[in-house]
């Protein structure tokens, strides 16, 4: 007979773990043959159905089961008919696009600043607020100003942003009154000449809207 006796418990445990790992890996292994072909076929069919549903006349591209809002005719960059609450029926669409672009631009700057502050810090900042960042930095600056210190960061921000709003207000008012052909959000600020090519300018406008929307969601999550 075999005089070695039963295998040690730790050896059996390792064997069981190895078998379990192999079974788990097999579950994630790519399958070939009819199952793979069937999966690809189902994916292609699903994409075709989605395309058909999204392009039905009178239906929203973003939500094909809802009717397309009357004012969202696709003429504005990034317009896919997404307005499930019908807000566009009650407010000026130009005002809404102006607001969307402005908030999107601010959010893109904020998202960039949130990342940069982890890479670079301006000299002297740590002496004032220490290692505080994001909302912590805001609270620190606010407490310093309320406490009577010589720090006036929040006041300066209010001053410069308010001045910018005052300077841009006439163009916005003219747009709402229909006194100009200016597109919402267009202040003629293009120092690098990106808008010289009409096709490229159209692409950049769409990218601005999409990135602005993503930034607003991202900053909301950051804070």
C-alpha positions as YAML, in Angstrom:
chain: A
units: angstrom
residues:
- id: 1
  name: UNK
  ca: [0.00, 0.00, 0.00]
- id: 2
  name: UNK
  ca: [0.91, 3.69, -0.23]
- id: 3
  name: UNK
  ca: [2.61, 4.75, 3.03]
- id: 4
  name: UNK
  ca: [2.71, 8.46, 2.17]
- id: 5
  name: UNK
  ca: [-0.75, 9.15, 3.59]
- id: 6
  name: UNK
  ca: [-3.26, 11.82, 2.47]
- id: 7
  name: UNK
  ca: [-1.94, 15.06, 0.95]
- id: 8
  name: UNK
  ca: [-1.52, 18.02, 3.33]
- id: 9
  name: UNK
  ca: [-4.50, 20.33, 3.70]
- id: 10
  name: UNK
  ca: [-2.62, 23.34, 2.29]
- id: 11
  name: UNK
  ca: [-1.71, 21.39, -0.86]
- id: 12
  name: UNK
  ca: [-5.36, 20.43, -1.39]
- id: 13
  name: UNK
  ca: [-6.40, 24.06, -0.89]
- id: 14
  name: UNK
  ca: [-3.90, 25.27, -3.48]
- id: 15
  name: UNK
  ca: [-5.16, 22.65, -5.93]
- id: 16
  name: UNK
  ca: [-8.76, 23.73, -5.42]
- id: 17
  name: UNK
  ca: [-7.86, 27.39, -5.89]
- id: 18
  name: UNK
  ca: [-5.98, 26.55, -9.10]
- id: 19
  name: UNK
  ca: [-8.97, 24.66, -10.50]
- id: 20
  name: UNK
  ca: [-11.34, 27.47, -9.53]
- id: 21
  name: UNK
  ca: [-9.07, 30.06, -11.17]
- id: 22
  name: UNK
  ca: [-8.91, 28.03, -14.36]
- id: 23
  name: UNK
  ca: [-12.69, 27.75, -14.44]
- id: 24
  name: UNK
  ca: [-13.09, 31.51, -13.89]
- id: 25
  name: UNK
  ca: [-10.62, 32.30, -16.67]
- id: 26
  name: UNK
  ca: [-12.45, 29.97, -19.02]
- id: 27
  name: UNK
  ca: [-15.65, 31.91, -18.40]
- id: 28
  name: UNK
  ca: [-14.02, 35.07, -19.77]
- id: 29
  name: UNK
  ca: [-12.18, 33.39, -22.64]
- id: 30
  name: UNK
  ca: [-13.30, 34.50, -26.14]
- id: 31
  name: UNK
  ca: [-15.63, 32.05, -27.82]
- id: 32
  name: UNK
  ca: [-15.26, 31.10, -31.44]
- id: 33
  name: UNK
  ca: [-17.57, 29.55, -33.92]
- id: 34
  name: UNK
  ca: [-21.32, 29.97, -34.12]
- id: 35
  name: UNK
  ca: [-21.70, 31.73, -30.75]
- id: 36
  name: UNK
  ca: [-19.25, 34.51, -31.72]
- id: 37
  name: UNK
  ca: [-20.85, 34.95, -35.12]
- id: 38
  name: UNK
  ca: [-24.28, 35.08, -33.48]
- id: 39
  name: UNK
  ca: [-23.11, 37.76, -31.02]
- id: 40
  name: UNK
  ca: [-21.71, 39.92, -33.82]
- id: 41
  name: UNK
  ca: [-24.89, 39.47, -35.83]
- id: 42
  name: UNK
  ca: [-27.05, 40.52, -32.87]
- id: 43
  name: UNK
  ca: [-24.85, 43.59, -32.29]
- id: 44
  name: UNK
  ca: [-25.11, 44.67, -35.93]
- id: 45
  name: UNK
  ca: [-28.87, 44.12, -35.91]
- id: 46
  name: UNK
  ca: [-29.21, 46.18, -32.74]
- id: 47
  name: UNK
  ca: [-27.21, 49.06, -34.23]
- id: 48
  name: UNK
  ca: [-29.35, 49.01, -37.38]
- id: 49
  name: UNK
  ca: [-32.55, 49.08, -35.34]
- id: 50
  name: UNK
  ca: [-31.24, 51.96, -33.23]
- id: 51
  name: UNK
  ca: [-30.33, 53.89, -36.39]
- id: 52
  name: UNK
  ca: [-33.78, 53.32, -37.86]
- id: 53
  name: UNK
  ca: [-35.52, 54.38, -34.65]
- id: 54
  name: UNK
  ca: [-33.33, 57.48, -34.23]
- id: 55
  name: UNK
  ca: [-34.11, 58.72, -37.75]
- id: 56
  name: UNK
  ca: [-37.85, 58.33, -37.75]
- id: 57
  name: UNK
  ca: [-39.61, 61.50, -38.93]
- id: 58
  name: UNK
  ca: [-40.96, 63.61, -36.10]
- id: 59
  name: UNK
  ca: [-39.13, 61.64, -33.40]
- id: 60
  name: UNK
  ca: [-36.30, 62.70, -31.12]
- id: 61
  name: UNK
  ca: [-32.90, 61.29, -32.12]
- id: 62
  name: UNK
  ca: [-31.85, 61.11, -28.46]
- id: 63
  name: UNK
  ca: [-35.10, 59.51, -27.29]
- id: 64
  name: UNK
  ca: [-36.79, 57.81, -30.29]
- id: 65
  name: UNK
  ca: [-39.88, 56.89, -28.27]
- id: 66
  name: UNK
  ca: [-40.70, 60.60, -27.79]
- id: 67
  name: UNK
  ca: [-41.73, 63.21, -30.33]
- id: 68
  name: UNK
  ca: [-39.11, 65.74, -31.35]
- id: 69
  name: UNK
  ca: [-39.58, 69.08, -29.57]
- id: 70
  name: UNK
  ca: [-40.88, 71.68, -31.99]
- id: 71
  name: UNK
  ca: [-38.04, 74.18, -31.54]
- id: 72
  name: UNK
  ca: [-35.27, 71.56, -31.64]
- id: 73
  name: UNK
  ca: [-35.03, 71.15, -35.40]
- id: 74
  name: UNK
  ca: [-31.37, 70.12, -35.46]
- id: 75
  name: UNK
  ca: [-30.09, 73.45, -36.77]
- id: 76
  name: UNK
  ca: [-27.95, 74.12, -33.68]
- id: 77
  name: UNK
  ca: [-24.70, 72.17, -33.12]
- id: 78
  name: UNK
  ca: [-25.25, 69.32, -30.69]
- id: 79
  name: UNK
  ca: [-29.04, 69.36, -31.04]
- id: 80
  name: UNK
  ca: [-30.32, 65.77, -30.94]
- id: 81
  name: UNK
  ca: [-33.83, 66.57, -29.76]
- id: 82
  name: UNK
  ca: [-33.18, 65.88, -26.07]
- id: 83
  name: UNK
  ca: [-35.76, 67.79, -24.06]
- id: 84
  name: UNK
  ca: [-37.91, 65.29, -22.15]
- id: 85
  name: UNK
  ca: [-39.28, 68.01, -19.84]
- id: 86
  name: UNK
  ca: [-40.29, 70.31, -22.70]
- id: 87
  name: UNK
  ca: [-38.29, 73.24, -21.34]
- id: 88
  name: UNK
  ca: [-37.70, 74.60, -24.85]
- id: 89
  name: UNK
  ca: [-41.44, 75.29, -25.11]
- id: 90
  name: UNK
  ca: [-41.29, 77.90, -22.36]
- id: 91
  name: UNK
  ca: [-37.96, 79.69, -22.85]
- id: 92
  name: UNK
  ca: [-36.14, 81.42, -25.69]
- id: 93
  name: UNK
  ca: [-33.94, 78.82, -27.38]
- id: 94
  name: UNK
  ca: [-31.20, 81.40, -28.06]
- id: 95
  name: UNK
  ca: [-31.08, 82.28, -24.38]
- id: 96
  name: UNK
  ca: [-30.84, 78.61, -23.44]
- id: 97
  name: UNK
  ca: [-27.99, 77.99, -25.91]
- id: 98
  name: UNK
  ca: [-26.19, 81.13, -24.69]
- id: 99
  name: UNK
  ca: [-26.46, 79.83, -21.13]
- id: 100
  name: UNK
  ca: [-25.38, 76.32, -22.08]
- id: 101
  name: UNK
  ca: [-22.25, 77.54, -23.86]
- id: 102
  name: UNK
  ca: [-21.33, 79.95, -21.07]
- id: 103
  name: UNK
  ca: [-21.72, 77.32, -18.35]
- id: 104
  name: UNK
  ca: [-19.93, 74.75, -20.49]
- id: 105
  name: UNK
  ca: [-16.94, 77.06, -20.99]
- id: 106
  name: UNK
  ca: [-16.72, 77.83, -17.28]
- id: 107
  name: UNK
  ca: [-16.98, 74.12, -16.48]
- id: 108
  name: UNK
  ca: [-14.18, 73.27, -18.92]
- id: 109
  name: UNK
  ca: [-11.93, 75.85, -17.26]
- id: 110
  name: UNK
  ca: [-12.91, 74.53, -13.83]
- id: 111
  name: UNK
  ca: [-12.21, 70.92, -14.81]
- id: 112
  name: UNK
  ca: [-8.81, 71.92, -16.18]
- id: 113
  name: UNK
  ca: [-8.01, 73.85, -13.01]
- id: 114
  name: UNK
  ca: [-9.02, 70.90, -10.83]
- id: 115
  name: UNK
  ca: [-6.48, 68.73, -12.63]
- id: 116
  name: UNK
  ca: [-3.70, 71.33, -12.85]
- id: 117
  name: UNK
  ca: [-3.76, 72.09, -9.12]
- id: 118
  name: UNK
  ca: [-2.55, 68.55, -8.46]
- id: 119
  name: UNK
  ca: [0.39, 69.08, -10.81]
- id: 120
  name: UNK
  ca: [1.42, 72.70, -10.28]
- id: 121
  name: UNK
  ca: [0.96, 75.23, -7.49]
- id: 122
  name: UNK
  ca: [1.65, 78.94, -7.86]
- id: 123
  name: UNK
  ca: [4.32, 80.30, -5.50]
- id: 124
  name: UNK
  ca: [2.90, 81.65, -2.27]
- id: 125
  name: UNK
  ca: [-0.44, 79.83, -2.41]
- id: 126
  name: UNK
  ca: [0.47, 77.26, 0.23]
- id: 127
  name: UNK
  ca: [1.44, 80.06, 2.63]
- id: 128
  name: UNK
  ca: [-2.13, 81.36, 2.46]
- id: 129
  name: UNK
  ca: [-4.35, 78.28, 2.29]
- id: 130
  name: UNK
  ca: [-1.95, 75.42, 2.91]
- id: 131
  name: UNK
  ca: [-2.70, 72.23, 0.97]
- id: 132
  name: UNK
  ca: [-6.43, 72.93, 0.59]
- id: 133
  name: UNK
  ca: [-7.94, 72.27, -2.84]
- id: 134
  name: UNK
  ca: [-11.27, 72.51, -4.66]
- id: 135
  name: UNK
  ca: [-14.09, 73.31, -2.21]
- id: 136
  name: UNK
  ca: [-11.58, 73.30, 0.65]
- id: 137
  name: UNK
  ca: [-9.66, 76.15, -0.99]
- id: 138
  name: UNK
  ca: [-12.92, 78.06, -1.53]
- id: 139
  name: UNK
  ca: [-13.87, 77.69, 2.13]
- id: 140
  name: UNK
  ca: [-10.38, 78.71, 3.26]
- id: 141
  name: UNK
  ca: [-10.34, 81.88, 1.14]
- id: 142
  name: UNK
  ca: [-13.84, 82.76, 2.32]
- id: 143
  name: UNK
  ca: [-12.95, 82.30, 5.97]
- id: 144
  name: UNK
  ca: [-9.86, 84.49, 5.55]
- id: 145
  name: UNK
  ca: [-11.89, 87.30, 3.98]
- id: 146
  name: UNK
  ca: [-14.64, 87.10, 6.57]
- id: 147
  name: UNK
  ca: [-11.99, 87.04, 9.29]
- id: 148
  name: UNK
  ca: [-10.68, 90.45, 8.23]
- id: 149
  name: UNK
  ca: [-7.40, 89.39, 6.62]
- id: 150
  name: UNK
  ca: [-5.88, 91.20, 3.65]
- id: 151
  name: UNK
  ca: [-6.80, 88.34, 1.29]
- id: 152
  name: UNK
  ca: [-9.37, 89.44, -1.29]
- id: 153
  name: UNK
  ca: [-9.43, 86.55, -3.75]
- id: 154
  name: UNK
  ca: [-13.21, 86.07, -3.79]
- id: 155
  name: UNK
  ca: [-13.79, 89.82, -4.17]
- id: 156
  name: UNK
  ca: [-11.41, 89.95, -7.13]
- id: 157
  name: UNK
  ca: [-13.19, 87.04, -8.80]
- id: 158
  name: UNK
  ca: [-16.54, 88.75, -8.34]
- id: 159
  name: UNK
  ca: [-15.14, 92.01, -9.73]
- id: 160
  name: UNK
  ca: [-13.58, 90.58, -12.90]
- id: 161
  name: UNK
  ca: [-16.42, 88.17, -13.68]
- id: 162
  name: UNK
  ca: [-18.96, 90.94, -13.13]
- id: 163
  name: UNK
  ca: [-17.00, 93.25, -15.45]
- id: 164
  name: UNK
  ca: [-16.91, 90.52, -18.12]
- id: 165
  name: UNK
  ca: [-20.67, 90.05, -17.85]
- id: 166
  name: UNK
  ca: [-21.26, 93.79, -18.24]
- id: 167
  name: UNK
  ca: [-19.05, 94.01, -21.33]
- id: 168
  name: UNK
  ca: [-20.74, 91.07, -23.06]
- id: 169
  name: UNK
  ca: [-24.32, 92.02, -22.13]
- id: 170
  name: UNK
  ca: [-24.97, 94.37, -25.11]
- id: 171
  name: UNK
  ca: [-24.17, 91.63, -27.66]
- id: 172
  name: UNK
  ca: [-26.47, 89.19, -25.88]
- id: 173
  name: UNK
  ca: [-29.33, 91.71, -25.74]
- id: 174
  name: UNK
  ca: [-28.95, 92.45, -29.46]
- id: 175
  name: UNK
  ca: [-29.15, 88.72, -30.21]
- id: 176
  name: UNK
  ca: [-32.38, 88.33, -28.25]
- id: 177
  name: UNK
  ca: [-33.94, 91.31, -29.99]
- id: 178
  name: UNK
  ca: [-32.97, 90.00, -33.41]
- id: 179
  name: UNK
  ca: [-30.88, 93.08, -34.16]
- id: 180
  name: UNK
  ca: [-27.87, 91.04, -35.21]
- id: 181
  name: UNK
  ca: [-27.08, 87.77, -36.96]
- id: 182
  name: UNK
  ca: [-24.73, 86.83, -34.11]
- id: 183
  name: UNK
  ca: [-24.99, 83.18, -33.08]
- id: 184
  name: UNK
  ca: [-25.51, 82.49, -29.37]
- id: 185
  name: UNK
  ca: [-22.17, 82.32, -27.59]
- id: 186
  name: UNK
  ca: [-20.23, 83.94, -30.44]
- id: 187
  name: UNK
  ca: [-18.16, 86.91, -29.24]
- id: 188
  name: UNK
  ca: [-15.70, 86.87, -32.13]
- id: 189
  name: UNK
  ca: [-12.96, 85.56, -29.86]
- id: 190
  name: UNK
  ca: [-10.73, 83.46, -32.12]
- id: 191
  name: UNK
  ca: [-7.09, 84.57, -31.73]
- id: 192
  name: UNK
  ca: [-5.78, 81.37, -33.38]
- id: 193
  name: UNK
  ca: [-8.09, 81.62, -36.41]
- id: 194
  name: UNK
  ca: [-9.84, 78.27, -36.00]
- id: 195
  name: UNK
  ca: [-13.01, 79.59, -37.67]
- id: 196
  name: UNK
  ca: [-11.34, 80.57, -40.96]
- id: 197
  name: UNK
  ca: [-12.26, 77.18, -42.43]
- id: 198
  name: UNK
  ca: [-16.05, 76.84, -42.45]
- id: 199
  name: UNK
  ca: [-16.05, 73.03, -42.25]
- id: 200
  name: UNK
  ca: [-13.52, 73.02, -39.42]
- id: 201
  name: UNK
  ca: [-15.42, 75.75, -37.58]
- id: 202
  name: UNK
  ca: [-18.61, 73.66, -37.68]
- id: 203
  name: UNK
  ca: [-16.73, 70.71, -36.20]
- id: 204
  name: UNK
  ca: [-15.21, 72.88, -33.46]
- id: 205
  name: UNK
  ca: [-18.62, 74.27, -32.51]
- id: 206
  name: UNK
  ca: [-19.99, 70.76, -32.10]
- id: 207
  name: UNK
  ca: [-16.97, 69.70, -30.05]
- id: 208
  name: UNK
  ca: [-17.35, 72.74, -27.81]
- id: 209
  name: UNK
  ca: [-20.94, 71.87, -27.00]
- id: 210
  name: UNK
  ca: [-20.18, 68.20, -26.33]
- id: 211
  name: UNK
  ca: [-17.09, 68.88, -24.24]
- id: 212
  name: UNK
  ca: [-18.91, 71.62, -22.34]
- id: 213
  name: UNK
  ca: [-21.73, 69.25, -21.44]
- id: 214
  name: UNK
  ca: [-19.27, 66.60, -20.33]
- id: 215
  name: UNK
  ca: [-17.34, 69.16, -18.27]
- id: 216
  name: UNK
  ca: [-20.49, 70.32, -16.48]
- id: 217
  name: UNK
  ca: [-21.24, 66.74, -15.46]
- id: 218
  name: UNK
  ca: [-17.60, 66.15, -14.52]
- id: 219
  name: UNK
  ca: [-17.26, 69.26, -12.37]
- id: 220
  name: UNK
  ca: [-20.54, 68.41, -10.67]
- id: 221
  name: UNK
  ca: [-18.99, 65.10, -9.66]
- id: 222
  name: UNK
  ca: [-15.70, 66.70, -8.58]
- id: 223
  name: UNK
  ca: [-17.27, 69.11, -6.14]
...
